């Protein structure tokens, strides 16, 4: 059962996800206290192992915030991250869990609004499920 | 190298259903290279199993380890102490590793986490194809370096069959006809006359048909 | 509440600065005028430039582009002048009839293999600039048939004095330029077709039709070009679907549906008949052997050119110390290609012009050779071509138990001078043999354990 204040780990690429989070904070937007933010040098550093480990340690959901396709500073980090997320979503379904527990979210650096909305949407999905 | 892939996670969960504490053992050789059973996969699979069992209200404890190689008796020592503490082992080595685990730790069940698929190599990163069927009596010198046993769907020694079309095998448009490849390579080598020679029936006794195989090298025995 | 969340930041950490000295030298190779511009620019800045061109003279590098620019006398003249200046530049070593066949190594220490005439020769250099022409890869959507000339063949076959095409005595009466039938947005052909069209019309009275999906007038001067085209009587049509080219009475016939026609009686078809020549724009891409050289350096190509994958940096590639210009970057009109060439040269100057550099040996990845399974995953995944599996024996030596002293293990090794510390290799290594020194897995795993 997911508690009222779900624990969400946001793995954030230093180039996009992290600035978007900072932007959301600077705008004073509502972000849940259960949000844990992990900065990574690139979305491509969001290893399959990290994502699973977060759920294993008790997170209710994992979000990967990386750059839009074609914008990765390291050419294909974001694409690798998305593929790993898709792979894990499939696995989650097979073990009877909601695939929505792991989501890939491309964001632009100055999109605090979108960051906050995506997190809120994830909270709603978790509570609704 | 040996190419393997992970068993469906549901199957793995079913095998482990009776257990509360297991060892999950990877292997540092072939299955690390084909990304099915190395240290990284050990971590990812362990988390998946724990999460699934947690969700089912039946938590499981998993000790994670990766052996240098699971296909040598000496390396089994690396798991010896860990095995004392667990009810069973889930090995994500190839079938050889699982069996050596079973044989070494005779009183505890060893479960296979992988399906050992074939002998091959990565054609590109993430795409593995079969190259050898370990028939025990190699004919590559006759067939332009392309194995008709492993790569022809019918293992024909004197192909192609009538199903060869546009270079593809009749079983699927995605499978190259091995005999087309053989023809092309022999042509490139200027050795097309090889094809005029009938390859005589093969002695399959060296393959699985002769029962389990064994090699004894007296010169090596200590 | 905002800002109350637990956050794990990438440790600022101590830098482990290492001084490396880089000889200010570059090799510029290729058959596109962009190469001459880069060579000149870098040589003027004091970099030792070796220029390799596959022809006996530099004139041949610019010749086809003078045809493309035949209508702009100033551009055509500039191209010629550049070739002349570079032929005499004291800071440039020219190697003619040379083609680059292989590159290995890293920023500051590349080894370049070139075929010069019949011989293979090895050169050493700190940086590399490649400026290649595109080869026609295909004529998208238009079946090749008699009378249909690929644009590049047309340009190289036309005689600027007589307007006649190769093998013909006089200039064609009518020419149809068939543009952007393919998917890729190649502006260069629109510009070239308009300018060459105006030139043909004015000089030889040729009737010119330009058929396109959309005429790209994004650049300022193009408005002027467009006006010049209209004033000189060039007829421009926009089509909806790729036109059909067929054999007609007394020449070729082109049939298409006019996109501009507003008709209540269904689509309106237009037929241009009795045409001497139809010039079709082909898609340009690198030849297979050149593409292979780039791919080996992990420079990603899309449709045979490097530009679309590296949109943020003009001319810059993920391989440190290597820049690309000309059609190898993206097929462009000569003036645009010159802009790309200059920014690429600037970029390269940053990497080879200073003499000494500080690299941070801390913000990089490191392999534990005792765990490496030599699977090559890291080598294949690294976007910067900064990690290789090799046999080595100085640092990180793993000696198998009981082995003789000096025995080494094959393992992957990171080139710290060019590693960008992105961590792609570390995330994909199936043996978990790689860690980012500045941000090891433990940091993340501890954070997760403590905060969940
Ligand atoms: S002939 Fe036999 S041993 Fe040789 S490659 Fe084929 S299966 Fe393997
Ligand atoms: S089509 Fe070729 S590969 Fe397939 S069975 Fe026949 S000979 Fe073998
Ligand atoms: S990915 Fe890991 S195991 Fe494979 S070669 Fe690189 S360091 Fe070695
Ligand atoms: S950290 Fe990134 S740049 Fe450095 S070796 Fe690994 S993949 Fe290449």
PDB file of N, CA and C in Angstrom, chain C residues 104-164:
ATOM      1  N   UNK C 104      44.043   6.776 -35.437  1.00  0.00           N
ATOM      2  CA  UNK C 104      43.945   6.169 -34.120  1.00  0.00           C
ATOM      3  C   UNK C 104      44.558   7.130 -33.124  1.00  0.00           C
ATOM      4  N   UNK C 105      44.343   6.843 -31.851  1.00  0.00           N
ATOM      5  CA  UNK C 105      44.900   7.694 -30.820  1.00  0.00           C
ATOM      6  C   UNK C 105      43.898   8.692 -30.278  1.00  0.00           C
ATOM      7  N   UNK C 106      44.443   9.686 -29.571  1.00  0.00           N
ATOM      8  CA  UNK C 106      43.616  10.633 -28.857  1.00  0.00           C
ATOM      9  C   UNK C 106      44.123  12.042 -29.051  1.00  0.00           C
ATOM     10  N   UNK C 107      43.307  12.953 -28.570  1.00  0.00           N
ATOM     11  CA  UNK C 107      43.652  14.373 -28.562  1.00  0.00           C
ATOM     12  C   UNK C 107      45.112  14.550 -28.132  1.00  0.00           C
ATOM     13  N   UNK C 108      45.875  15.274 -28.921  1.00  0.00           N
ATOM     14  CA  UNK C 108      47.272  15.526 -28.590  1.00  0.00           C
ATOM     15  C   UNK C 108      48.213  14.474 -29.135  1.00  0.00           C
ATOM     16  N   UNK C 109      47.672  13.332 -29.512  1.00  0.00           N
ATOM     17  CA  UNK C 109      48.536  12.239 -29.919  1.00  0.00           C
ATOM     18  C   UNK C 109      47.819  11.316 -30.905  1.00  0.00           C
ATOM     19  N   UNK C 110      47.421  11.891 -32.011  1.00  0.00           N
ATOM     20  CA  UNK C 110      46.765  11.077 -33.032  1.00  0.00           C
ATOM     21  C   UNK C 110      47.807  10.509 -33.965  1.00  0.00           C
ATOM     22  N   UNK C 111      47.533   9.318 -34.439  1.00  0.00           N
ATOM     23  CA  UNK C 111      48.365   8.824 -35.506  1.00  0.00           C
ATOM     24  C   UNK C 111      47.452   8.612 -36.708  1.00  0.00           C
ATOM     25  N   UNK C 112      47.856   9.191 -37.808  1.00  0.00           N
ATOM     26  CA  UNK C 112      47.009   9.251 -38.987  1.00  0.00           C
ATOM     27  C   UNK C 112      47.683   8.499 -40.120  1.00  0.00           C
ATOM     28  N   UNK C 113      46.938   7.595 -40.711  1.00  0.00           N
ATOM     29  CA  UNK C 113      47.502   6.895 -41.846  1.00  0.00           C
ATOM     30  C   UNK C 113      46.926   7.480 -43.124  1.00  0.00           C
ATOM     31  N   UNK C 114      47.807   7.777 -44.073  1.00  0.00           N
ATOM     32  CA  UNK C 114      47.328   8.355 -45.320  1.00  0.00           C
ATOM     33  C   UNK C 114      47.905   7.580 -46.491  1.00  0.00           C
ATOM     34  N   UNK C 115      47.104   7.487 -47.522  1.00  0.00           N
ATOM     35  CA  UNK C 115      47.608   6.890 -48.750  1.00  0.00           C
ATOM     36  C   UNK C 115      48.056   8.035 -49.649  1.00  0.00           C
ATOM     37  N   UNK C 116      49.348   8.017 -49.981  1.00  0.00           N
ATOM     38  CA  UNK C 116      49.869   9.070 -50.853  1.00  0.00           C
ATOM     39  C   UNK C 116      50.311   8.391 -52.124  1.00  0.00           C
ATOM     40  N   UNK C 117      49.580   8.634 -53.184  1.00  0.00           N
ATOM     41  CA  UNK C 117      49.837   7.873 -54.404  1.00  0.00           C
ATOM     42  C   UNK C 117      49.620   6.399 -54.093  1.00  0.00           C
ATOM     43  N   UNK C 118      50.685   5.631 -54.193  1.00  0.00           N
ATOM     44  CA  UNK C 118      50.573   4.198 -53.943  1.00  0.00           C
ATOM     45  C   UNK C 118      50.949   3.835 -52.508  1.00  0.00           C
ATOM     46  N   UNK C 119      51.651   4.770 -51.827  1.00  0.00           N
ATOM     47  CA  UNK C 119      52.234   4.412 -50.530  1.00  0.00           C
ATOM     48  C   UNK C 119      51.328   4.746 -49.360  1.00  0.00           C
ATOM     49  N   UNK C 120      51.513   3.997 -48.283  1.00  0.00           N
ATOM     50  CA  UNK C 120      50.857   4.315 -47.024  1.00  0.00           C
ATOM     51  C   UNK C 120      51.878   4.997 -46.135  1.00  0.00           C
ATOM     52  N   UNK C 121      51.489   6.120 -45.545  1.00  0.00           N
ATOM     53  CA  UNK C 121      52.425   6.819 -44.677  1.00  0.00           C
ATOM     54  C   UNK C 121      51.737   7.196 -43.378  1.00  0.00           C
ATOM     55  N   UNK C 122      52.489   7.206 -42.283  1.00  0.00           N
ATOM     56  CA  UNK C 122      51.901   7.546 -40.992  1.00  0.00           C
ATOM     57  C   UNK C 122      52.357   8.938 -40.560  1.00  0.00           C
ATOM     58  N   UNK C 123      51.391   9.723 -40.060  1.00  0.00           N
ATOM     59  CA  UNK C 123      51.691  11.069 -39.564  1.00  0.00           C
ATOM     60  C   UNK C 123      51.250  11.150 -38.103  1.00  0.00           C
ATOM     61  N   UNK C 124      51.876  12.064 -37.351  1.00  0.00           N
ATOM     62  CA  UNK C 124      51.432  12.276 -35.976  1.00  0.00           C
ATOM     63  C   UNK C 124      50.975  13.710 -35.821  1.00  0.00           C
ATOM     64  N   UNK C 125      49.909  13.895 -35.071  1.00  0.00           N
ATOM     65  CA  UNK C 125      49.355  15.230 -34.951  1.00  0.00           C
ATOM     66  C   UNK C 125      48.528  15.350 -33.679  1.00  0.00           C
ATOM     67  N   UNK C 126      48.308  16.605 -33.241  1.00  0.00           N
ATOM     68  CA  UNK C 126      47.521  16.823 -32.025  1.00  0.00           C
ATOM     69  C   UNK C 126      46.036  16.907 -32.308  1.00  0.00           C
ATOM     70  N   UNK C 127      45.692  17.417 -33.491  1.00  0.00           N
ATOM     71  CA  UNK C 127      44.272  17.578 -33.801  1.00  0.00           C
ATOM     72  C   UNK C 127      44.009  17.270 -35.262  1.00  0.00           C
ATOM     73  N   UNK C 128      42.740  17.008 -35.565  1.00  0.00           N
ATOM     74  CA  UNK C 128      42.395  16.632 -36.930  1.00  0.00           C
ATOM     75  C   UNK C 128      41.139  17.375 -37.377  1.00  0.00           C
ATOM     76  N   UNK C 129      41.199  17.885 -38.601  1.00  0.00           N
ATOM     77  CA  UNK C 129      40.002  18.487 -39.192  1.00  0.00           C
ATOM     78  C   UNK C 129      39.732  17.735 -40.484  1.00  0.00           C
ATOM     79  N   UNK C 130      38.488  17.317 -40.669  1.00  0.00           N
ATOM     80  CA  UNK C 130      38.139  16.621 -41.901  1.00  0.00           C
ATOM     81  C   UNK C 130      37.085  17.432 -42.640  1.00  0.00           C
ATOM     82  N   UNK C 131      37.326  17.643 -43.919  1.00  0.00           N
ATOM     83  CA  UNK C 131      36.374  18.421 -44.719  1.00  0.00           C
ATOM     84  C   UNK C 131      36.111  17.670 -46.007  1.00  0.00           C
ATOM     85  N   UNK C 132      35.071  16.880 -45.990  1.00  0.00           N
ATOM     86  CA  UNK C 132      34.800  16.048 -47.144  1.00  0.00           C
ATOM     87  C   UNK C 132      33.599  16.524 -47.942  1.00  0.00           C
ATOM     88  N   UNK C 133      33.660  16.199 -49.218  1.00  0.00           N
ATOM     89  CA  UNK C 133      32.496  16.353 -50.078  1.00  0.00           C
ATOM     90  C   UNK C 133      31.548  15.206 -49.828  1.00  0.00           C
ATOM     91  N   UNK C 134      30.297  15.467 -50.137  1.00  0.00           N
ATOM     92  CA  UNK C 134      29.350  14.366 -50.076  1.00  0.00           C
ATOM     93  C   UNK C 134      29.332  13.649 -51.405  1.00  0.00           C
ATOM     94  N   UNK C 135      29.144  12.355 -51.338  1.00  0.00           N
ATOM     95  CA  UNK C 135      28.900  11.603 -52.565  1.00  0.00           C
ATOM     96  C   UNK C 135      27.400  11.424 -52.656  1.00  0.00           C
ATOM     97  N   UNK C 136      26.889  11.430 -53.878  1.00  0.00           N
ATOM     98  CA  UNK C 136      25.448  11.204 -53.993  1.00  0.00           C
ATOM     99  C   UNK C 136      25.120   9.809 -53.451  1.00  0.00           C
ATOM    100  N   UNK C 137      24.218   9.722 -52.474  1.00  0.00           N
ATOM    101  CA  UNK C 137      23.849   8.402 -51.980  1.00  0.00           C
ATOM    102  C   UNK C 137      22.634   7.857 -52.713  1.00  0.00           C
ATOM    103  N   UNK C 138      21.697   8.746 -52.980  1.00  0.00           N
ATOM    104  CA  UNK C 138      20.592   8.298 -53.827  1.00  0.00           C
ATOM    105  C   UNK C 138      19.804   9.490 -54.345  1.00  0.00           C
ATOM    106  N   UNK C 139      18.923   9.209 -55.287  1.00  0.00           N
ATOM    107  CA  UNK C 139      18.004  10.215 -55.784  1.00  0.00           C
ATOM    108  C   UNK C 139      16.673   9.855 -55.156  1.00  0.00           C
ATOM    109  N   UNK C 140      16.336  10.499 -54.053  1.00  0.00           N
ATOM    110  CA  UNK C 140      15.173  10.020 -53.331  1.00  0.00           C
ATOM    111  C   UNK C 140      13.913  10.157 -54.181  1.00  0.00           C
ATOM    112  N   UNK C 141      13.264   9.080 -54.353  1.00  0.00           N
ATOM    113  CA  UNK C 141      11.949   9.116 -54.982  1.00  0.00           C
ATOM    114  C   UNK C 141      11.941   9.200 -56.491  1.00  0.00           C
ATOM    115  N   UNK C 142      13.094   9.464 -57.105  1.00  0.00           N
ATOM    116  CA  UNK C 142      13.073   9.632 -58.562  1.00  0.00           C
ATOM    117  C   UNK C 142      13.865   8.509 -59.218  1.00  0.00           C
ATOM    118  N   UNK C 143      13.228   7.692 -60.024  1.00  0.00           N
ATOM    119  CA  UNK C 143      13.954   6.601 -60.642  1.00  0.00           C
ATOM    120  C   UNK C 143      15.013   7.140 -61.608  1.00  0.00           C
ATOM    121  N   UNK C 144      16.217   6.624 -61.501  1.00  0.00           N
ATOM    122  CA  UNK C 144      17.296   7.064 -62.383  1.00  0.00           C
ATOM    123  C   UNK C 144      16.973   6.592 -63.798  1.00  0.00           C
ATOM    124  N   UNK C 145      17.020   7.490 -64.754  1.00  0.00           N
ATOM    125  CA  UNK C 145      16.736   7.116 -66.130  1.00  0.00           C
ATOM    126  C   UNK C 145      17.469   8.070 -67.057  1.00  0.00           C
ATOM    127  N   UNK C 146      17.453   7.746 -68.309  1.00  0.00           N
ATOM    128  CA  UNK C 146      18.172   8.566 -69.259  1.00  0.00           C
ATOM    129  C   UNK C 146      17.626   9.991 -69.227  1.00  0.00           C
ATOM    130  N   UNK C 147      18.510  10.949 -69.247  1.00  0.00           N
ATOM    131  CA  UNK C 147      18.079  12.335 -69.262  1.00  0.00           C
ATOM    132  C   UNK C 147      17.959  12.943 -67.879  1.00  0.00           C
ATOM    133  N   UNK C 148      17.847  12.112 -66.833  1.00  0.00           N
ATOM    134  CA  UNK C 148      17.809  12.648 -65.470  1.00  0.00           C
ATOM    135  C   UNK C 148      19.238  12.720 -64.951  1.00  0.00           C
ATOM    136  N   UNK C 149      19.660  13.926 -64.624  1.00  0.00           N
ATOM    137  CA  UNK C 149      21.032  14.110 -64.164  1.00  0.00           C
ATOM    138  C   UNK C 149      21.040  14.427 -62.673  1.00  0.00           C
ATOM    139  N   UNK C 150      21.831  13.702 -61.901  1.00  0.00           N
ATOM    140  CA  UNK C 150      22.000  14.111 -60.512  1.00  0.00           C
ATOM    141  C   UNK C 150      22.622  15.511 -60.466  1.00  0.00           C
ATOM    142  N   UNK C 151      22.243  16.274 -59.465  1.00  0.00           N
ATOM    143  CA  UNK C 151      22.679  17.663 -59.371  1.00  0.00           C
ATOM    144  C   UNK C 151      24.209  17.782 -59.433  1.00  0.00           C
ATOM    145  N   UNK C 152      24.903  16.945 -58.663  1.00  0.00           N
ATOM    146  CA  UNK C 152      26.362  17.081 -58.638  1.00  0.00           C
ATOM    147  C   UNK C 152      26.985  16.749 -59.998  1.00  0.00           C
ATOM    148  N   UNK C 153      26.379  15.802 -60.750  1.00  0.00           N
ATOM    149  CA  UNK C 153      26.891  15.502 -62.092  1.00  0.00           C
ATOM    150  C   UNK C 153      26.669  16.691 -63.014  1.00  0.00           C
ATOM    151  N   UNK C 154      25.493  17.291 -62.865  1.00  0.00           N
ATOM    152  CA  UNK C 154      25.183  18.466 -63.671  1.00  0.00           C
ATOM    153  C   UNK C 154      26.211  19.561 -63.428  1.00  0.00           C
ATOM    154  N   UNK C 155      26.490  19.813 -62.138  1.00  0.00           N
ATOM    155  CA  UNK C 155      27.415  20.893 -61.798  1.00  0.00           C
ATOM    156  C   UNK C 155      28.824  20.612 -62.290  1.00  0.00           C
ATOM    157  N   UNK C 156      29.247  19.355 -62.180  1.00  0.00           N
ATOM    158  CA  UNK C 156      30.621  19.092 -62.611  1.00  0.00           C
ATOM    159  C   UNK C 156      30.703  18.950 -64.125  1.00  0.00           C
ATOM    160  N   UNK C 157      29.547  18.771 -64.797  1.00  0.00           N
ATOM    161  CA  UNK C 157      29.600  18.568 -66.239  1.00  0.00           C
ATOM    162  C   UNK C 157      29.388  19.821 -67.058  1.00  0.00           C
ATOM    163  N   UNK C 158      28.953  20.894 -66.412  1.00  0.00           N
ATOM    164  CA  UNK C 158      28.576  22.072 -67.204  1.00  0.00           C
ATOM    165  C   UNK C 158      29.792  22.958 -67.508  1.00  0.00           C
ATOM    166  N   UNK C 159      29.833  23.445 -68.714  1.00  0.00           N
ATOM    167  CA  UNK C 159      30.913  24.332 -69.129  1.00  0.00           C
ATOM    168  C   UNK C 159      30.481  25.778 -68.886  1.00  0.00           C
ATOM    169  N   UNK C 160      31.256  26.488 -68.046  1.00  0.00           N
ATOM    170  CA  UNK C 160      30.829  27.820 -67.646  1.00  0.00           C
ATOM    171  C   UNK C 160      30.876  28.837 -68.783  1.00  0.00           C
ATOM    172  N   UNK C 161      31.699  28.547 -69.801  1.00  0.00           N
ATOM    173  CA  UNK C 161      31.802  29.486 -70.914  1.00  0.00           C
ATOM    174  C   UNK C 161      30.656  29.325 -71.907  1.00  0.00           C
ATOM    175  N   UNK C 162      30.345  28.050 -72.201  1.00  0.00           N
ATOM    176  CA  UNK C 162      29.353  27.811 -73.256  1.00  0.00           C
ATOM    177  C   UNK C 162      27.990  27.411 -72.724  1.00  0.00           C
ATOM    178  N   UNK C 163      27.947  27.055 -71.440  1.00  0.00           N
ATOM    179  CA  UNK C 163      26.679  26.591 -70.880  1.00  0.00           C
ATOM    180  C   UNK C 163      26.330  25.187 -71.319  1.00  0.00           C
ATOM    181  N   UNK C 164      27.227  24.523 -72.053  1.00  0.00           N
ATOM    182  CA  UNK C 164      26.926  23.188 -72.561  1.00  0.00           C
ATOM    183  C   UNK C 164      27.251  22.134 -71.517  1.00  0.00           C
TER     184      UNK C 164
END
